[in-house]
Amino acid sequence: MSTGARPGGASTARRPDGADPRRWKALTVCLVAGFMTLLDVSIVNVALPSIRSGLHAPQSDLQWVVSGYALTFGLVLVPAGRFGDMRGRRDAFVLGVALFTLASAAAGVAQNSTLLVIARLVQGVAGGIINPQVSGLIQQLFRGAERGRAFGLLGAVIGISTAIGPLLGGLLIHLGGGQDGWRLVFYVNVPIGILAIVLAYHYIPHRTREGRRRESMDPVGVLLLAAGVVLVLLPLMEGQQHQGGGRWLPLAAGLVVIAAFIGWERRYGRRRDPMVNLSLFSRRSYALGALIAALYFAGFTAIFFVLTLYLQEGLHYSALAAGLASTPFAAGSAAASVLGGPVVTRFGRPLVALGLVLVSVGLAATELAVRLVPGPQVAWAIAAPLLVAGLGSGLVISPNQTLTLSEVPVAEAGTAGGVLQTGQRIGTAVGIAGIGSVFFTGVASSHGDYALAFRHALLVTIGFVLVALAVALADVAADRRARRSRAAAR
């Protein structure tokens, strides 16, 4: 019987099929840490008014409190996934959680907005280290239908953390007060992070020295990808501060650098193991799944950005009330994610397409509800449509992630997960920049009609979702053609 080493030299008997008996406890630790990092993407949105009043922060610093986290998060995802693949995912995970915990404490005690921005940048780096290890560990610890269930739980965490962030942020600000309540948004991560570190050493298997890969980290590839991601994301994050045509020059330069990165990886891959094995994209499941994820996240995360602005700035909802309005989406997403994960291996990409249809229908109904009930009662009017959209979202995120990574070798799981999440972060930035621009332009051109601006932003969001649906349907059609070809060959 094979054994799995516990910390301190103890052994844990493995099951006859080779599965680690601690895998579900290890997954729980990973999901708690992943929830913490993804929650910080959206929880800060409702805290910005409190931060502005508490630190007398200028608008530019508030923008960086939000965008700086996303920028550094996306910057390190792929190198961190590569590092975990090579040197062991548990050590990389613990490093990320420790750094995130320290940065959260520093953000909570920040006495001015500059220190808060620096802490948020470090938080983003830590979040980018943690998340590829989570998807990599799922690939490593689970097989078959269990992997679908595990990814289903991960999808639920992604959906719930993004949707429920405004609610938790509003609740913490309500408890802590308008002046310093925002500090609780960061302090809450500290005990969670400490507990996650302790449990990680106890439950996440340690990779043996013999099992570690010894390839180079591909430093040139790391630098090229980092420069490309920064140049692409920066003008999108700075969209509301710099409106001139010159703001897009870094984006163009970033695309050139990413093209150079692809060329370098092809060349490097002829001699050694590159940071990103471009053969990943020769797998249709991975290439189209990554594209669906980027397109969906462009619309998905922007929903809560513009909804929070509409409710707080347009209808003068409190932070808590604005957060409560997103609860139906979070509830629907959680329920469907748990159900969708285990069955995705049976239904495949059609399940994702069904989810995208439900999201489109739910958001269209939300637009209609805002049109018919544009006043203070709008939160009740949009509850059912957001529930439908949330149910659809739960059938998109986790099933799509399972399908996208299903054919990826375990040795490359961290890198593949990092690339997938980098696409999601870029999609998020594109969506918030584009949809946010439509929203703010609508507010200005309509002289403060926030309901009209929100409806226009929703239409753009639906557009992103429909493009993702077109990609999913193309994959379904290609899969059916491949099956017919195999049947004819037999």
Short mmCIF file of C-alpha atoms in Angstrom, two decimals:
data_model
loop_
_atom_site.label_atom_id
_atom_site.label_comp_id
_atom_site.label_asym_id
_atom_site.label_seq_id
_atom_site.Cartn_x
_atom_site.Cartn_y
_atom_site.Cartn_z
CA MET A 1 0.00 0.00 0.00
CA SER A 2 1.34 3.45 -0.89
CA THR A 3 1.61 6.11 1.73
CA GLY A 4 1.34 9.86 1.86
CA ALA A 5 3.67 11.81 4.12
CA ARG A 6 2.22 13.94 6.85
CA PRO A 7 4.10 16.92 8.23
CA GLY A 8 6.57 15.76 10.84
CA GLY A 9 7.20 12.42 9.17
CA ALA A 10 3.92 10.65 9.95
CA SER A 11 2.19 8.66 7.24
CA THR A 12 -1.35 8.60 5.99
CA ALA A 13 -2.60 5.47 4.23
CA ARG A 14 -3.86 6.11 0.75
CA ARG A 15 -6.93 4.43 -0.71
CA PRO A 16 -6.36 1.54 -3.12
CA ASP A 17 -7.10 3.87 -6.07
CA GLY A 18 -4.24 6.16 -4.99
CA ALA A 19 -6.46 9.05 -3.86
CA ASP A 20 -5.26 11.01 -0.85
CA PRO A 21 -7.74 10.55 2.02
CA ARG A 22 -7.18 14.17 3.07
CA ARG A 23 -8.15 15.58 -0.33
CA TRP A 24 -11.56 16.99 0.68
CA LYS A 25 -10.12 18.66 3.77
CA ALA A 26 -7.27 20.02 1.65
CA LEU A 27 -9.85 21.34 -0.83
CA THR A 28 -11.75 23.07 1.98
CA VAL A 29 -8.58 24.91 3.03
CA CYS A 30 -7.90 25.93 -0.57
CA LEU A 31 -11.45 27.15 -1.12
CA VAL A 32 -11.45 29.25 2.05
CA ALA A 33 -8.24 30.99 0.95
CA GLY A 34 -9.49 31.35 -2.62
CA PHE A 35 -12.75 32.86 -1.35
CA MET A 36 -10.79 35.37 0.71
CA THR A 37 -8.72 36.56 -2.25
CA LEU A 38 -11.58 36.70 -4.76
CA LEU A 39 -13.85 38.42 -2.25
CA ASP A 40 -11.40 41.30 -2.15
CA VAL A 41 -12.01 41.93 -5.85
CA SER A 42 -15.55 43.19 -5.20
CA ILE A 43 -15.86 43.84 -1.46
CA VAL A 44 -13.91 47.09 -1.72
CA ASN A 45 -16.40 48.67 -4.14
CA VAL A 46 -18.93 49.49 -1.41
CA ALA A 47 -16.12 50.58 0.95
CA LEU A 48 -14.83 53.38 -1.28
CA PRO A 49 -17.09 56.13 0.19
CA SER A 50 -15.99 55.10 3.69
CA ILE A 51 -12.31 55.09 2.65
CA ARG A 52 -12.69 58.50 1.03
CA SER A 53 -14.13 60.04 4.19
CA GLY A 54 -11.87 58.14 6.60
CA LEU A 55 -8.55 58.89 4.85
CA HIS A 56 -9.54 61.99 2.84
CA ALA A 57 -8.35 60.03 -0.18
CA PRO A 58 -8.23 61.63 -3.63
CA GLN A 59 -10.16 59.99 -6.48
CA SER A 60 -6.94 58.78 -8.14
CA ASP A 61 -5.95 56.80 -5.03
CA LEU A 62 -9.43 55.31 -4.74
CA GLN A 63 -9.11 54.13 -8.34
CA TRP A 64 -5.83 52.41 -7.48
CA VAL A 65 -7.29 50.78 -4.37
CA VAL A 66 -9.54 48.86 -6.78
CA SER A 67 -7.46 48.61 -9.96
CA GLY A 68 -4.07 48.09 -8.30
CA TYR A 69 -5.27 44.87 -6.71
CA ALA A 70 -6.56 43.55 -10.02
CA LEU A 71 -3.38 44.61 -11.85
CA THR A 72 -0.88 42.84 -9.59
CA PHE A 73 -3.25 39.88 -9.18
CA GLY A 74 -3.23 39.29 -12.93
CA LEU A 75 0.49 40.01 -13.20
CA VAL A 76 1.76 37.04 -11.18
CA LEU A 77 -0.84 34.35 -11.94
CA VAL A 78 1.11 32.51 -14.64
CA PRO A 79 4.60 32.71 -13.04
CA ALA A 80 3.07 31.63 -9.71
CA GLY A 81 1.35 28.67 -11.37
CA ARG A 82 4.65 27.69 -12.98
CA PHE A 83 6.45 27.98 -9.63
CA GLY A 84 3.88 25.75 -7.94
CA ASP A 85 4.14 23.15 -10.71
CA MET A 86 7.91 23.06 -10.32
CA ARG A 87 8.52 23.44 -6.59
CA GLY A 88 5.38 22.16 -4.90
CA ARG A 89 1.93 23.71 -4.67
CA ARG A 90 1.58 23.57 -0.89
CA ASP A 91 4.64 25.75 -0.27
CA ALA A 92 3.52 28.26 -2.90
CA PHE A 93 0.01 28.28 -1.41
CA VAL A 94 1.26 28.92 2.13
CA LEU A 95 3.60 31.68 0.91
CA GLY A 96 0.69 33.38 -0.84
CA VAL A 97 -1.65 33.12 2.16
CA ALA A 98 1.00 34.46 4.55
CA LEU A 99 1.71 37.42 2.29
CA PHE A 100 -2.01 38.10 1.83
CA THR A 101 -2.59 38.03 5.59
CA LEU A 102 0.24 40.48 6.28
CA ALA A 103 -0.89 42.80 3.48
CA SER A 104 -4.47 42.74 4.80
CA ALA A 105 -3.27 43.75 8.25
CA ALA A 106 -1.19 46.55 6.71
CA ALA A 107 -4.22 47.77 4.73
CA GLY A 108 -6.34 47.79 7.88
CA VAL A 109 -3.91 49.97 9.83
CA ALA A 110 -3.05 52.31 6.92
CA GLN A 111 -3.07 55.93 8.01
CA ASN A 112 -3.14 57.45 4.55
CA SER A 113 -4.28 56.45 1.09
CA THR A 114 -0.74 55.96 -0.25
CA LEU A 115 -0.01 53.23 2.30
CA LEU A 116 -3.38 51.66 1.57
CA VAL A 117 -2.61 51.52 -2.17
CA ILE A 118 0.77 49.88 -1.49
CA ALA A 119 -0.88 47.28 0.76
CA ARG A 120 -3.48 46.57 -1.93
CA LEU A 121 -0.74 46.05 -4.53
CA VAL A 122 0.91 43.47 -2.26
CA GLN A 123 -2.47 41.87 -1.58
CA GLY A 124 -2.93 41.47 -5.33
CA VAL A 125 0.46 39.76 -5.69
CA ALA A 126 -0.46 37.36 -2.89
CA GLY A 127 -3.86 36.60 -4.41
CA GLY A 128 -2.17 35.87 -7.73
CA ILE A 129 0.15 33.40 -5.99
CA ILE A 130 -2.67 31.57 -4.21
CA ASN A 131 -5.24 31.02 -6.95
CA PRO A 132 -3.27 28.93 -9.49
CA GLN A 133 -2.32 26.58 -6.67
CA VAL A 134 -6.00 25.96 -5.92
CA SER A 135 -6.86 24.79 -9.45
CA GLY A 136 -3.55 22.92 -9.63
CA LEU A 137 -4.24 21.06 -6.39
CA ILE A 138 -7.70 20.06 -7.63
CA GLN A 139 -6.08 18.59 -10.75
CA GLN A 140 -3.50 16.85 -8.57
CA LEU A 141 -5.79 15.41 -5.88
CA PHE A 142 -8.99 14.51 -7.75
CA ARG A 143 -9.92 12.29 -10.68
CA GLY A 144 -13.03 11.60 -12.75
CA ALA A 145 -16.40 12.63 -11.34
CA GLU A 146 -14.79 13.79 -8.09
CA ARG A 147 -12.81 16.37 -10.03
CA GLY A 148 -16.06 17.69 -11.45
CA ARG A 149 -17.48 18.01 -7.93
CA ALA A 150 -14.33 19.77 -6.72
CA PHE A 151 -14.39 22.23 -9.60
CA GLY A 152 -18.08 22.72 -8.95
CA LEU A 153 -17.28 23.86 -5.43
CA LEU A 154 -14.51 26.12 -6.78
CA GLY A 155 -16.96 27.64 -9.25
CA ALA A 156 -19.41 28.24 -6.42
CA VAL A 157 -16.68 30.03 -4.49
CA ILE A 158 -15.81 32.21 -7.51
CA GLY A 159 -19.43 33.10 -8.13
CA ILE A 160 -20.39 33.67 -4.50
CA SER A 161 -17.28 35.65 -3.58
CA THR A 162 -17.79 38.11 -6.44
CA ALA A 163 -21.54 38.44 -5.92
CA ILE A 164 -21.59 38.53 -2.12
CA GLY A 165 -18.61 40.87 -1.75
CA PRO A 166 -20.78 44.03 -1.74
CA LEU A 167 -23.10 42.48 0.87
CA LEU A 168 -20.31 41.50 3.26
CA GLY A 169 -18.59 44.83 2.69
CA GLY A 170 -21.77 46.70 3.45
CA LEU A 171 -22.38 44.63 6.59
CA LEU A 172 -18.86 45.22 7.92
CA ILE A 173 -19.07 48.95 7.23
CA HIS A 174 -22.45 49.05 8.98
CA LEU A 175 -20.92 47.34 12.03
CA GLY A 176 -17.75 49.44 12.06
CA GLY A 177 -19.26 52.82 11.27
CA GLY A 178 -18.93 55.13 8.29
CA GLN A 179 -15.56 56.56 9.31
CA ASP A 180 -13.48 53.45 10.02
CA GLY A 181 -15.79 50.60 9.06
CA TRP A 182 -13.74 50.03 5.92
CA ARG A 183 -10.86 48.77 8.06
CA LEU A 184 -12.90 45.70 9.04
CA VAL A 185 -13.04 44.76 5.34
CA PHE A 186 -9.30 44.06 5.58
CA TYR A 187 -9.00 42.95 9.20
CA VAL A 188 -11.44 40.07 8.62
CA ASN A 189 -8.81 38.39 6.41
CA VAL A 190 -6.23 38.14 9.21
CA PRO A 191 -7.71 35.36 11.39
CA ILE A 192 -8.90 33.49 8.29
CA GLY A 193 -5.41 33.64 6.80
CA ILE A 194 -3.71 32.41 9.97
CA LEU A 195 -6.13 29.48 10.25
CA ALA A 196 -5.62 28.62 6.56
CA ILE A 197 -1.83 28.45 7.02
CA VAL A 198 -2.11 26.08 9.99
CA LEU A 199 -4.60 23.81 8.22
CA ALA A 200 -2.62 23.85 4.96
CA TYR A 201 0.40 22.33 6.67
CA HIS A 202 -1.85 19.70 8.20
CA TYR A 203 -3.99 18.65 5.23
CA ILE A 204 -2.38 19.69 1.92
CA PRO A 205 0.10 16.99 0.81
CA HIS A 206 3.73 17.99 0.57
CA ARG A 207 5.42 17.32 -2.72
CA THR A 208 8.46 15.10 -2.32
CA ARG A 209 11.88 16.26 -3.46
CA GLU A 210 11.95 13.51 -6.09
CA GLY A 211 8.63 14.67 -7.52
CA ARG A 212 9.69 18.24 -8.13
CA ARG A 213 10.54 19.47 -11.57
CA ARG A 214 13.95 21.07 -12.03
CA GLU A 215 13.35 23.15 -15.14
CA SER A 216 14.25 26.83 -15.32
CA MET A 217 11.60 29.41 -14.44
CA ASP A 218 12.13 30.85 -17.95
CA PRO A 219 13.02 34.36 -16.70
CA VAL A 220 12.82 36.01 -20.14
CA GLY A 221 9.32 34.57 -20.60
CA VAL A 222 8.31 35.79 -17.13
CA LEU A 223 9.50 39.35 -17.87
CA LEU A 224 7.87 39.49 -21.31
CA LEU A 225 4.54 38.21 -20.02
CA ALA A 226 4.64 40.55 -17.00
CA ALA A 227 5.38 43.57 -19.19
CA GLY A 228 2.65 42.58 -21.65
CA VAL A 229 0.01 42.11 -18.93
CA VAL A 230 0.88 45.45 -17.28
CA LEU A 231 0.74 47.33 -20.58
CA VAL A 232 -2.59 45.74 -21.54
CA LEU A 233 -4.27 46.21 -18.14
CA LEU A 234 -2.96 49.65 -17.22
CA PRO A 235 -4.99 51.77 -19.68
CA LEU A 236 -8.09 49.71 -18.88
CA MET A 237 -7.65 50.29 -15.14
CA GLU A 238 -6.92 53.99 -15.62
CA GLY A 239 -9.87 54.49 -17.96
CA GLN A 240 -11.73 57.02 -15.83
CA GLN A 241 -8.66 59.16 -15.15
CA HIS A 242 -7.18 59.47 -18.64
CA GLN A 243 -9.71 59.95 -21.41
CA GLY A 244 -7.39 61.05 -24.25
CA GLY A 245 -6.62 58.92 -27.27
CA GLY A 246 -3.05 58.43 -26.04
CA ARG A 247 -4.29 56.21 -23.20
CA TRP A 248 -4.52 53.30 -25.70
CA LEU A 249 -0.85 53.41 -26.70
CA PRO A 250 0.20 51.13 -23.80
CA LEU A 251 -2.50 48.66 -24.86
CA ALA A 252 -1.09 48.49 -28.39
CA ALA A 253 2.44 48.15 -26.99
CA GLY A 254 1.22 45.40 -24.67
CA LEU A 255 -0.18 43.39 -27.56
CA VAL A 256 3.19 43.68 -29.33
CA VAL A 257 5.00 42.48 -26.20
CA ILE A 258 2.61 39.55 -25.81
CA ALA A 259 3.28 38.63 -29.46
CA ALA A 260 7.00 38.72 -28.63
CA PHE A 261 6.30 36.51 -25.60
CA ILE A 262 4.57 33.94 -27.82
CA GLY A 263 7.51 33.97 -30.22
CA TRP A 264 9.97 33.53 -27.37
CA GLU A 265 8.00 30.66 -25.83
CA ARG A 266 7.94 28.84 -29.18
CA ARG A 267 11.70 29.25 -29.53
CA TYR A 268 12.47 28.41 -25.90
CA GLY A 269 10.19 25.38 -26.08
CA ARG A 270 12.41 23.76 -28.70
CA ARG A 271 15.23 23.49 -26.14
CA ARG A 272 13.67 23.50 -22.68
CA ASP A 273 10.33 23.47 -20.90
CA PRO A 274 8.76 26.96 -21.46
CA MET A 275 6.81 28.82 -18.81
CA VAL A 276 3.63 28.42 -20.89
CA ASN A 277 3.42 25.36 -23.06
CA LEU A 278 1.64 26.81 -26.11
CA SER A 279 0.47 23.32 -27.06
CA LEU A 280 -2.20 23.90 -24.38
CA PHE A 281 -4.04 26.00 -26.95
CA SER A 282 -3.96 23.19 -29.51
CA ARG A 283 -6.54 21.49 -27.31
CA ARG A 284 -9.92 22.82 -28.40
CA SER A 285 -11.39 22.31 -24.93
CA TYR A 286 -8.73 24.56 -23.41
CA ALA A 287 -8.56 27.25 -26.11
CA LEU A 288 -12.32 27.78 -26.42
CA GLY A 289 -12.90 27.36 -22.69
CA ALA A 290 -10.36 30.10 -21.93
CA LEU A 291 -12.04 32.39 -24.47
CA ILE A 292 -15.49 31.73 -22.98
CA ALA A 293 -14.14 32.51 -19.50
CA ALA A 294 -12.55 35.81 -20.60
CA LEU A 295 -15.72 36.94 -22.39
CA TYR A 296 -18.02 35.89 -19.58
CA PHE A 297 -15.95 37.56 -16.87
CA ALA A 298 -15.95 40.76 -18.94
CA GLY A 299 -19.70 40.92 -18.42
CA PHE A 300 -20.14 38.98 -15.17
CA THR A 301 -17.99 41.05 -12.80
CA ALA A 302 -19.06 44.39 -14.32
CA ILE A 303 -22.67 43.69 -13.29
CA PHE A 304 -21.93 44.33 -9.62
CA PHE A 305 -19.72 47.32 -10.37
CA VAL A 306 -22.50 49.23 -12.15
CA LEU A 307 -25.28 47.87 -9.91
CA THR A 308 -23.52 49.16 -6.80
CA LEU A 309 -22.97 52.57 -8.42
CA TYR A 310 -26.61 52.75 -9.54
CA LEU A 311 -28.01 51.89 -6.13
CA GLN A 312 -25.60 53.94 -3.97
CA GLU A 313 -25.03 56.99 -6.16
CA GLY A 314 -28.33 57.06 -8.04
CA LEU A 315 -30.84 55.87 -5.44
CA HIS A 316 -28.82 56.67 -2.28
CA TYR A 317 -28.95 53.14 -0.89
CA SER A 318 -26.68 52.46 2.06
CA ALA A 319 -23.69 50.18 1.53
CA LEU A 320 -25.54 47.36 3.30
CA ALA A 321 -28.75 47.79 1.28
CA ALA A 322 -26.80 47.92 -1.98
CA GLY A 323 -25.00 44.73 -1.00
CA LEU A 324 -28.26 42.97 -0.14
CA ALA A 325 -29.53 43.63 -3.67
CA SER A 326 -26.91 41.26 -5.11
CA THR A 327 -27.85 38.39 -2.77
CA PRO A 328 -30.28 36.64 -5.19
CA PHE A 329 -27.53 36.35 -7.80
CA ALA A 330 -25.13 34.92 -5.21
CA ALA A 331 -27.73 32.41 -3.96
CA GLY A 332 -28.56 31.22 -7.47
CA SER A 333 -24.92 30.95 -8.42
CA ALA A 334 -24.08 28.90 -5.33
CA ALA A 335 -26.94 26.45 -5.85
CA ALA A 336 -26.28 25.91 -9.56
CA SER A 337 -22.50 25.61 -9.09
CA VAL A 338 -22.87 22.77 -6.63
CA LEU A 339 -25.33 21.02 -8.94
CA GLY A 340 -23.50 21.77 -12.17
CA GLY A 341 -20.04 20.58 -11.16
CA PRO A 342 -20.85 16.87 -10.74
CA VAL A 343 -22.91 16.58 -13.96
CA VAL A 344 -20.68 18.52 -16.33
CA THR A 345 -18.75 15.40 -17.33
CA ARG A 346 -22.04 13.92 -18.56
CA PHE A 347 -23.46 16.94 -20.39
CA GLY A 348 -20.27 18.75 -21.44
CA ARG A 349 -20.26 22.17 -23.11
CA PRO A 350 -24.06 22.20 -23.76
CA LEU A 351 -24.46 22.71 -19.99
CA VAL A 352 -22.31 25.86 -20.25
CA ALA A 353 -24.36 27.06 -23.22
CA LEU A 354 -27.56 26.55 -21.21
CA GLY A 355 -26.07 28.60 -18.38
CA LEU A 356 -25.17 31.44 -20.74
CA VAL A 357 -28.74 31.44 -22.09
CA LEU A 358 -30.11 31.73 -18.53
CA VAL A 359 -27.71 34.58 -17.73
CA SER A 360 -28.78 36.44 -20.89
CA VAL A 361 -32.48 35.95 -20.09
CA GLY A 362 -32.00 37.01 -16.45
CA LEU A 363 -30.09 40.16 -17.37
CA ALA A 364 -32.63 41.07 -20.08
CA ALA A 365 -35.39 40.70 -17.47
CA THR A 366 -33.33 42.86 -15.09
CA GLU A 367 -33.15 45.60 -17.74
CA LEU A 368 -36.92 45.39 -18.19
CA ALA A 369 -37.52 45.53 -14.42
CA VAL A 370 -35.39 48.68 -14.08
CA ARG A 371 -37.31 50.22 -17.00
CA LEU A 372 -40.67 49.48 -15.35
CA VAL A 373 -39.64 50.19 -11.71
CA PRO A 374 -36.88 52.83 -11.82
CA GLY A 375 -37.44 54.12 -8.27
CA PRO A 376 -36.35 53.06 -4.75
CA GLN A 377 -38.25 49.73 -5.00
CA VAL A 378 -36.02 48.55 -7.83
CA ALA A 379 -34.08 46.11 -5.59
CA TRP A 380 -37.26 44.06 -5.14
CA ALA A 381 -38.08 44.24 -8.85
CA ILE A 382 -34.70 42.87 -9.93
CA ALA A 383 -34.49 40.10 -7.30
CA ALA A 384 -36.10 37.34 -9.40
CA PRO A 385 -34.25 38.24 -12.64
CA LEU A 386 -30.93 38.28 -10.77
CA LEU A 387 -31.76 34.89 -9.27
CA VAL A 388 -32.24 33.48 -12.79
CA ALA A 389 -28.98 35.09 -13.94
CA GLY A 390 -27.22 33.65 -10.89
CA LEU A 391 -28.52 30.16 -11.63
CA GLY A 392 -27.13 30.51 -15.14
CA SER A 393 -23.81 31.80 -13.85
CA GLY A 394 -23.43 28.73 -11.65
CA LEU A 395 -23.77 26.57 -14.77
CA VAL A 396 -21.09 28.59 -16.55
CA ILE A 397 -18.14 29.18 -14.23
CA SER A 398 -17.43 25.82 -12.61
CA PRO A 399 -18.50 23.56 -15.53
CA ASN A 400 -16.49 25.67 -17.96
CA GLN A 401 -13.44 25.51 -15.72
CA THR A 402 -13.76 21.73 -15.40
CA LEU A 403 -14.04 21.28 -19.17
CA THR A 404 -11.25 23.74 -19.92
CA LEU A 405 -8.75 21.97 -17.67
CA SER A 406 -10.00 18.42 -18.28
CA GLU A 407 -7.31 17.51 -20.85
CA VAL A 408 -4.43 19.40 -19.20
CA PRO A 409 -1.61 17.20 -17.81
CA VAL A 410 -1.39 17.38 -14.01
CA ALA A 411 2.25 18.53 -14.24
CA GLU A 412 1.07 21.70 -16.01
CA ALA A 413 -2.13 22.24 -14.02
CA GLY A 414 -0.87 25.27 -12.09
CA THR A 415 0.42 27.05 -15.19
CA ALA A 416 -2.73 26.25 -17.16
CA GLY A 417 -4.88 27.52 -14.30
CA GLY A 418 -2.78 30.68 -14.14
CA VAL A 419 -3.19 31.34 -17.86
CA LEU A 420 -6.95 30.74 -17.57
CA GLN A 421 -7.27 33.16 -14.66
CA THR A 422 -5.07 35.75 -16.37
CA GLY A 423 -7.59 35.72 -19.22
CA GLN A 424 -10.37 36.15 -16.66
CA ARG A 425 -8.59 39.13 -15.08
CA ILE A 426 -8.02 40.77 -18.47
CA GLY A 427 -11.66 40.09 -19.33
CA THR A 428 -12.71 41.65 -16.03
CA ALA A 429 -10.62 44.75 -16.74
CA VAL A 430 -12.01 45.06 -20.28
CA GLY A 431 -15.56 44.67 -19.02
CA ILE A 432 -15.29 47.14 -16.16
CA ALA A 433 -13.53 49.68 -18.42
CA GLY A 434 -16.00 49.29 -21.29
CA ILE A 435 -19.22 48.84 -19.34
CA GLY A 436 -18.14 51.43 -16.76
CA SER A 437 -17.46 53.93 -19.55
CA VAL A 438 -20.94 53.33 -20.99
CA PHE A 439 -22.44 53.83 -17.53
CA PHE A 440 -20.58 57.06 -16.71
CA THR A 441 -21.20 58.47 -20.19
CA GLY A 442 -24.88 57.66 -19.80
CA VAL A 443 -25.06 59.44 -16.44
CA ALA A 444 -23.39 62.55 -17.88
CA SER A 445 -25.38 62.68 -21.13
CA SER A 446 -28.73 62.12 -19.37
CA HIS A 447 -27.96 64.69 -16.64
CA GLY A 448 -27.99 62.19 -13.80
CA ASP A 449 -30.44 59.51 -15.01
CA TYR A 450 -28.74 56.59 -13.30
CA ALA A 451 -31.49 54.13 -14.23
CA LEU A 452 -31.03 54.83 -17.95
CA ALA A 453 -27.25 54.58 -17.63
CA PHE A 454 -27.56 51.26 -15.79
CA ARG A 455 -29.88 49.87 -18.46
CA HIS A 456 -27.45 50.84 -21.22
CA ALA A 457 -24.59 49.22 -19.29
CA LEU A 458 -26.68 46.04 -18.90
CA LEU A 459 -27.15 45.86 -22.67
CA VAL A 460 -23.38 45.88 -23.16
CA THR A 461 -23.05 43.20 -20.47
CA ILE A 462 -25.60 41.05 -22.30
CA GLY A 463 -23.55 41.56 -25.47
CA PHE A 464 -20.46 40.03 -23.84
CA VAL A 465 -22.51 37.08 -22.59
CA LEU A 466 -24.03 36.48 -26.03
CA VAL A 467 -20.58 36.43 -27.65
CA ALA A 468 -19.48 33.87 -25.06
CA LEU A 469 -22.63 31.87 -25.93
CA ALA A 470 -21.69 31.95 -29.63
CA VAL A 471 -18.24 30.50 -28.76
CA ALA A 472 -19.83 27.78 -26.62
CA LEU A 473 -22.24 26.83 -29.40
CA ALA A 474 -19.34 26.71 -31.88
CA ASP A 475 -17.58 24.27 -29.55
CA VAL A 476 -20.73 22.14 -29.24
CA ALA A 477 -21.05 22.02 -33.04
CA ALA A 478 -17.37 21.12 -33.48
CA ASP A 479 -17.68 18.36 -30.90
CA ARG A 480 -20.68 16.88 -32.70
CA ARG A 481 -18.84 16.96 -36.02
CA ALA A 482 -15.87 15.18 -34.42
CA ARG A 483 -18.15 12.50 -33.00
CA ARG A 484 -19.77 11.92 -36.38
CA SER A 485 -16.35 11.65 -38.00
CA ARG A 486 -15.20 9.07 -35.44
CA ALA A 487 -18.42 7.10 -35.88
CA ALA A 488 -18.01 7.13 -39.65
CA ALA A 489 -14.38 5.98 -39.35
CA ARG A 490 -15.45 3.01 -37.22
#
